[in-house]
Coordinates of C-alpha atoms and ligand atoms in Angstrom, one line a residue:
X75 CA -81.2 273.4 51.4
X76 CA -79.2 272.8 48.2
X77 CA -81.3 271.1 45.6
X78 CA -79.9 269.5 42.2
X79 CA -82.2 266.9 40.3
X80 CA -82.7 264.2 42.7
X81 CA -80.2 264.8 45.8
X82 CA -80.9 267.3 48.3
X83 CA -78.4 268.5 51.0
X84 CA -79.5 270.4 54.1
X85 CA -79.3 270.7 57.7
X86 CA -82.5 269.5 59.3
X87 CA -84.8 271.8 61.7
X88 CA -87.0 268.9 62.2
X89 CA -87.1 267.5 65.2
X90 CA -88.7 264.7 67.6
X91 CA -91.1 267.3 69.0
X92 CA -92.5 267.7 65.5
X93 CA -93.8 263.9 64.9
X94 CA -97.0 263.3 67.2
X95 CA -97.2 259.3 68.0
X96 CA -94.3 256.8 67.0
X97 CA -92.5 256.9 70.4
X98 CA -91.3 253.6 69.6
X99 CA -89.9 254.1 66.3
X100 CA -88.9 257.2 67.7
X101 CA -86.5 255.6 70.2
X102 CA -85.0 252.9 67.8
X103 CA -83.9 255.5 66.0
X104 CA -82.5 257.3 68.5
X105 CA -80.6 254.3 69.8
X106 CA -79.7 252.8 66.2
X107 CA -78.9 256.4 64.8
X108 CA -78.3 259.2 67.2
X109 CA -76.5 257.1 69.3
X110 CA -73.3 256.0 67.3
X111 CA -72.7 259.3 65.8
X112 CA -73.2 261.5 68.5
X113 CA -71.3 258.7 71.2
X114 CA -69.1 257.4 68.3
X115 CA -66.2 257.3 71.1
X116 CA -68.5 255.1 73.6
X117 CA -69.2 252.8 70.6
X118 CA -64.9 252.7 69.7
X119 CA -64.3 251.7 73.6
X120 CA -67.2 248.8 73.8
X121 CA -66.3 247.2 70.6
X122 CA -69.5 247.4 69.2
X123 CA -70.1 248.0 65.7
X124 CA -73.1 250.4 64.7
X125 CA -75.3 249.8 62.1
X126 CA -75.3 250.9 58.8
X127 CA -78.7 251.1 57.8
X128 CA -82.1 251.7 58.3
X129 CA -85.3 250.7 56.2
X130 CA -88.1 252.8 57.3
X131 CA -91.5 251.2 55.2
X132 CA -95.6 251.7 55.9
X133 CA -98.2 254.1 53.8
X134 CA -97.5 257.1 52.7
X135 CA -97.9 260.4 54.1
X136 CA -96.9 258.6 57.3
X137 CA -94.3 260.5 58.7
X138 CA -91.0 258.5 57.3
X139 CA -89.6 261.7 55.6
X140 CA -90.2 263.6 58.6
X141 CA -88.4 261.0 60.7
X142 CA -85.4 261.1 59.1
X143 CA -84.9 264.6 59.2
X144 CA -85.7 264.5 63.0
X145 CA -83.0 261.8 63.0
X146 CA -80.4 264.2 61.0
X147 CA -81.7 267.0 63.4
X148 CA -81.2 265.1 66.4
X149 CA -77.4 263.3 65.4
X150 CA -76.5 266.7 64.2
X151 CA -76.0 265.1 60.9
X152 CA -76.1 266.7 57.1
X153 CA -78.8 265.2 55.5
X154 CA -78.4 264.0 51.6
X155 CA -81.7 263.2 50.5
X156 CA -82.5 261.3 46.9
X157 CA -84.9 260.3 45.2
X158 CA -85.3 256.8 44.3
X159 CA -87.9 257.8 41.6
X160 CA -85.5 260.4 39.5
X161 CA -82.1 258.5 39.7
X162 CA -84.4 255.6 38.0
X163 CA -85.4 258.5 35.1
X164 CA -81.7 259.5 34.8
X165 CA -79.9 258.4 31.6
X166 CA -77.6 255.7 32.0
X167 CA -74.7 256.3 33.7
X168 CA -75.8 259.3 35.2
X169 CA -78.1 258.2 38.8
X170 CA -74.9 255.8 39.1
X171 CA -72.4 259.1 39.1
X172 CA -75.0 260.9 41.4
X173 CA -75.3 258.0 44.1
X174 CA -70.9 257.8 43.8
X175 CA -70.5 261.8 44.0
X176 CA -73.6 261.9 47.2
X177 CA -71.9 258.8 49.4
X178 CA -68.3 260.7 48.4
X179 CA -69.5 264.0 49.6
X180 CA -71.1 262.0 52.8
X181 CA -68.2 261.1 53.4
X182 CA -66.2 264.2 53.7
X183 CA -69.2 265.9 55.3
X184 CA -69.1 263.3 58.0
X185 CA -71.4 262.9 60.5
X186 CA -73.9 262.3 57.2
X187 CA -76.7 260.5 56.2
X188 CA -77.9 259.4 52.8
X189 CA -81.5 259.2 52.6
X190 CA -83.2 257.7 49.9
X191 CA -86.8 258.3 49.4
X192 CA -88.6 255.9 47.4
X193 CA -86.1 252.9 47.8
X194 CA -88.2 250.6 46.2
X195 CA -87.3 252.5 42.7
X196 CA -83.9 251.9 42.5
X197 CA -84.1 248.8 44.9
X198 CA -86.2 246.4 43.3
X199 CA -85.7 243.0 43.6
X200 CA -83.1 241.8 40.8
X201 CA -84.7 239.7 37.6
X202 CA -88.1 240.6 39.1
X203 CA -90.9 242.0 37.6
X204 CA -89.9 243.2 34.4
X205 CA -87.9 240.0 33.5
X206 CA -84.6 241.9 32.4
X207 CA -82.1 238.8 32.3
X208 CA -78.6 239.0 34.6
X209 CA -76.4 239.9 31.9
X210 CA -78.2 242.5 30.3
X211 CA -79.0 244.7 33.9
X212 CA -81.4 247.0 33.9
X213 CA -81.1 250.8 35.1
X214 CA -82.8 249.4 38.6
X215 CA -80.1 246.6 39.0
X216 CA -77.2 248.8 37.9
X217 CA -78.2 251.4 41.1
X218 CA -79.0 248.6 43.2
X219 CA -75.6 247.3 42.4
X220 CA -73.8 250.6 42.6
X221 CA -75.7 250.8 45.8
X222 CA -74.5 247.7 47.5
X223 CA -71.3 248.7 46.3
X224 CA -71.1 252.4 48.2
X225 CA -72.7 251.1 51.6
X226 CA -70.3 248.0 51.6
X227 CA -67.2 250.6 50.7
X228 CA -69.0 252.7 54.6
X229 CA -66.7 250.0 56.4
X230 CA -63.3 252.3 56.7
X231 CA -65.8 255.6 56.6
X232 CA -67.6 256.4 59.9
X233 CA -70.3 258.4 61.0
X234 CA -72.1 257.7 57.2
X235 CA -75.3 256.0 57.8
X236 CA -77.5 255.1 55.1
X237 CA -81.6 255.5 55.5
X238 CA -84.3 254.4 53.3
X239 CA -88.2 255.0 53.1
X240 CA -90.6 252.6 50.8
X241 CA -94.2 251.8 50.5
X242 CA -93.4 249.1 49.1
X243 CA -91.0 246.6 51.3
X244 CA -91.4 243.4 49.7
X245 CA -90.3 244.7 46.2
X246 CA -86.9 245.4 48.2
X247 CA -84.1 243.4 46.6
X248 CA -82.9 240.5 50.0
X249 CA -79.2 241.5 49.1
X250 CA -79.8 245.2 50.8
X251 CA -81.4 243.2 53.8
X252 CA -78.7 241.1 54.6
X253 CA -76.1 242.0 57.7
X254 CA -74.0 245.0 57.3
X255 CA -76.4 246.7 55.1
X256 CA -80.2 247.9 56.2
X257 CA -79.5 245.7 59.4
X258 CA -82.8 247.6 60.7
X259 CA -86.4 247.5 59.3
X260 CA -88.9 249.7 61.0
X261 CA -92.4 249.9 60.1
X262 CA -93.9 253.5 60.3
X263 CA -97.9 252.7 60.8
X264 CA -100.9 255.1 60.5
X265 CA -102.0 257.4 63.4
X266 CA -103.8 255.4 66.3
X267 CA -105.8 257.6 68.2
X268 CA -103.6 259.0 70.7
X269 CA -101.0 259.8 67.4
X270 CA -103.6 261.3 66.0
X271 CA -104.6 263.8 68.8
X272 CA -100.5 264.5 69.3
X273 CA -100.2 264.9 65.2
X274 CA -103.3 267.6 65.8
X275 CA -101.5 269.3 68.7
X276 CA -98.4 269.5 66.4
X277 CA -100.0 271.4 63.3
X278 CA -102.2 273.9 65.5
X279 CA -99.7 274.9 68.0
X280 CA -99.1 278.0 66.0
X281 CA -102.5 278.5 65.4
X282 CA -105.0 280.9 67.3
X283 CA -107.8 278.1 68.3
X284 CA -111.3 279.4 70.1
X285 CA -112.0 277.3 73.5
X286 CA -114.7 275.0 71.7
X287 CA -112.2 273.5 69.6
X288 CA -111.6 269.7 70.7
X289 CA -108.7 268.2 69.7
X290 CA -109.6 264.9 71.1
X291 CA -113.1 264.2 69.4
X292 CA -111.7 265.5 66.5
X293 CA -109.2 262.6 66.6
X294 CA -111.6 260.5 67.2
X295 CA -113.8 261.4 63.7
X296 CA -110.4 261.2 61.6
X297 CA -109.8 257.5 62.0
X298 CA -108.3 256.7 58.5
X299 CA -106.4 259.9 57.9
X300 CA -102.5 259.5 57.6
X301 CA -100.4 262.3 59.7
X302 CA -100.5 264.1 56.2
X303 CA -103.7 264.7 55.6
X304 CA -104.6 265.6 59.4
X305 CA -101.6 268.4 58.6
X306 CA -104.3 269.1 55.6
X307 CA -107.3 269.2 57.7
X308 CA -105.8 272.1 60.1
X309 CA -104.4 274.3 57.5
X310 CA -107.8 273.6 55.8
X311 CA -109.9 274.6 58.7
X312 CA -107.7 277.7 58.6
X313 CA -109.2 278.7 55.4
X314 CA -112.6 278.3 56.0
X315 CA -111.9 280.4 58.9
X316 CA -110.6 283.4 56.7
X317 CA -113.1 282.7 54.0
X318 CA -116.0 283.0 56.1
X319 CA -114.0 286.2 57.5
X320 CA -111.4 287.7 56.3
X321 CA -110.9 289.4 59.8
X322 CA -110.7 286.6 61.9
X323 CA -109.1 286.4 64.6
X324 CA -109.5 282.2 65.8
X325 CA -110.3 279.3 64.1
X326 CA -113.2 277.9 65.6
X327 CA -114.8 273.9 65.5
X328 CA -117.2 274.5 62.9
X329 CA -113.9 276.0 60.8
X330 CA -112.9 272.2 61.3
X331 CA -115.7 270.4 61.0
X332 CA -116.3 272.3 57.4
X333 CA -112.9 271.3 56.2
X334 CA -113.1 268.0 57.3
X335 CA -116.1 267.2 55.7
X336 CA -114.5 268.3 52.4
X337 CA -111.5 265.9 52.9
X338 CA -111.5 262.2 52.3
X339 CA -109.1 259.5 54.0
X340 CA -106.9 257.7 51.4
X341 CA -106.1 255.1 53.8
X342 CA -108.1 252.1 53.7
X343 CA -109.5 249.8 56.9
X344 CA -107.1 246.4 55.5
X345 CA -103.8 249.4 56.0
X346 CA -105.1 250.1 59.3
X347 CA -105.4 246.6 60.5
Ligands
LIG576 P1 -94.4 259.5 51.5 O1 -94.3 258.0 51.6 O2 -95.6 259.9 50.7 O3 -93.1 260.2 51.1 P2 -93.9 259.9 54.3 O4 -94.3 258.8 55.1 O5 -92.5 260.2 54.0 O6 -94.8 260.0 52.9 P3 -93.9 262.6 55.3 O7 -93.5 263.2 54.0 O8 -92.9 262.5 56.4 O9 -94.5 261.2 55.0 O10 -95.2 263.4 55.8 C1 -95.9 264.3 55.1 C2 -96.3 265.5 56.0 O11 -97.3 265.0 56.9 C3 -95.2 266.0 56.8 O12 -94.6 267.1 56.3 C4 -95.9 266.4 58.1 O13 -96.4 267.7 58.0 C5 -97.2 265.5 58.1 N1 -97.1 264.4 59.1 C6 -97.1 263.1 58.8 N2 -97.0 262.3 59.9 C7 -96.9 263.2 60.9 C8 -96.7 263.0 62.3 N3 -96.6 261.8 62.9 N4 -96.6 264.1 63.1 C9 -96.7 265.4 62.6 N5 -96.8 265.6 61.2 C10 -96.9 264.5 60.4

């Protein structure tokens, strides 16, 4: 991938196989993205108009970065990826030029998708908490209004769809949720058991595991733990392996069970419920 402060362009090798759990989210986005640009033709001939974008929201370390670039993967998309966070640190002007030169070069790289990471950051709601008046706009309201500019300009432009990722959806400014713009919400949750189990399956597939290693009770001890830190807790268990012996050849249970007795759920029972 190329990488300038706060947009990254690549072409995603994630793909649907990667995320364990969230078949339905999964298959939303496949029908709501993956479906107008790869069948763009199909779309033309019905009269249908696809959407042009998608709010992805729920904890972190959830799996919404990951999903995107399964989506990108999947659409055969490029991905350009900012961050909500540094265009809000830029110096004025400059996170507006960014967010005109990424949906220009979108554009031309067509099928594309903007992704921005932290939405809430440039998208908070307008006059909200930091009680800037209207005509003196703050750096948040002058992306959020360069923004709603760019996606409203998609119209003529197709095959640009337009993704975002918060923890934070209620700070969202209403104007970005209104028809033609993130026309789809989707909310990512933690890991239910069977996710959890699939998630496990997806970060030790390339690992050498002894025969007493049980993925399923080990799903079932890790009830708070976001896809993240279950992605911690096998690459953990790894290293206790290779510290206890340096010349190991599996990672056994105990390996696990050492590792995740070092590790601590951030996620809390009122995220879960
Ligand atoms: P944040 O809000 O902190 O940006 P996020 O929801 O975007 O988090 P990701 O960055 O997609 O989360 O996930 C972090 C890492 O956790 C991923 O690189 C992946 O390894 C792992 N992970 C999370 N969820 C899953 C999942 N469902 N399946 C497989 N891996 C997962």
């Amino acid at each position: 991938p190329s990488i300038t402060r706060g947009l990254t362009e690549e072409v995603s090798k994630v793909t649907w196989d990667d995320i364990g759990g969230l078949k339905e989210v999964k298959k939303k986005l496949q029908q709501a993205v993956e479906w107008p640009i790869k069948h763009a033709s199909a779309f033309v001939r019905l009269g249908l108009t696809p959407i042009r974008g998608v709010l992805l929201h729920g904890p972190p370390g959830c799996s919404k970065t990951t999903l995107v670039k399964a989506t990108a993967h999947a659409a055969q998309a490029s991905l350009f990826s900012l961050s909500g966070a540094e265009l809000y640190s830029m110096y004025v002007g400059e996170g507006e030029a960014l967010l005109r030169r990424t949906f220009q070069k979108a554009r031309l790289a067509a099928p594309s998708i903007v992704f921005f990471d932290e939405a809430d950051a440039v998208a908070t709601k307008r006059g909200g908490e930091d009680g800037h008046s209207s005509s003196n706009p703050t750096v948040g309201e002058r992306l959020l209004s360069t923004m709603l500019t760019e996606m409203d300009g998609l119209e003529l432009a197709t095959g640009v769809l337009v993704l975002a990722a918060t923890n934070r959806p209620h700070a969202i400014d209403a104007a970005l949720l209104r028809p033609g713009r993130f026309d789809l919400v989707l909310y990512v949750p933690p890991p239910d058991l069977e996710a959890r189990r699939e998630i496990l399956q997806v970060h030790t597939r390339n690992m050498k595991l002894d025969r007493d290693v049980d993925l399923e009770q080990i799903a079932k001890e890790t009830e708070l733990f976001t896809g993240a830190e279950l992605a911690g807790l096998c690459r953990e268990a790894g290293i206790v392996a290779l510290r206890e012996d340096i010349s190991a050849t599996v990672v056994c249970g105990r390996h696990f069970g050492v590792a995740s007795n070092s590790l601590r759920p951030s996620l809390t029972e009122l995220q879960i419920a």
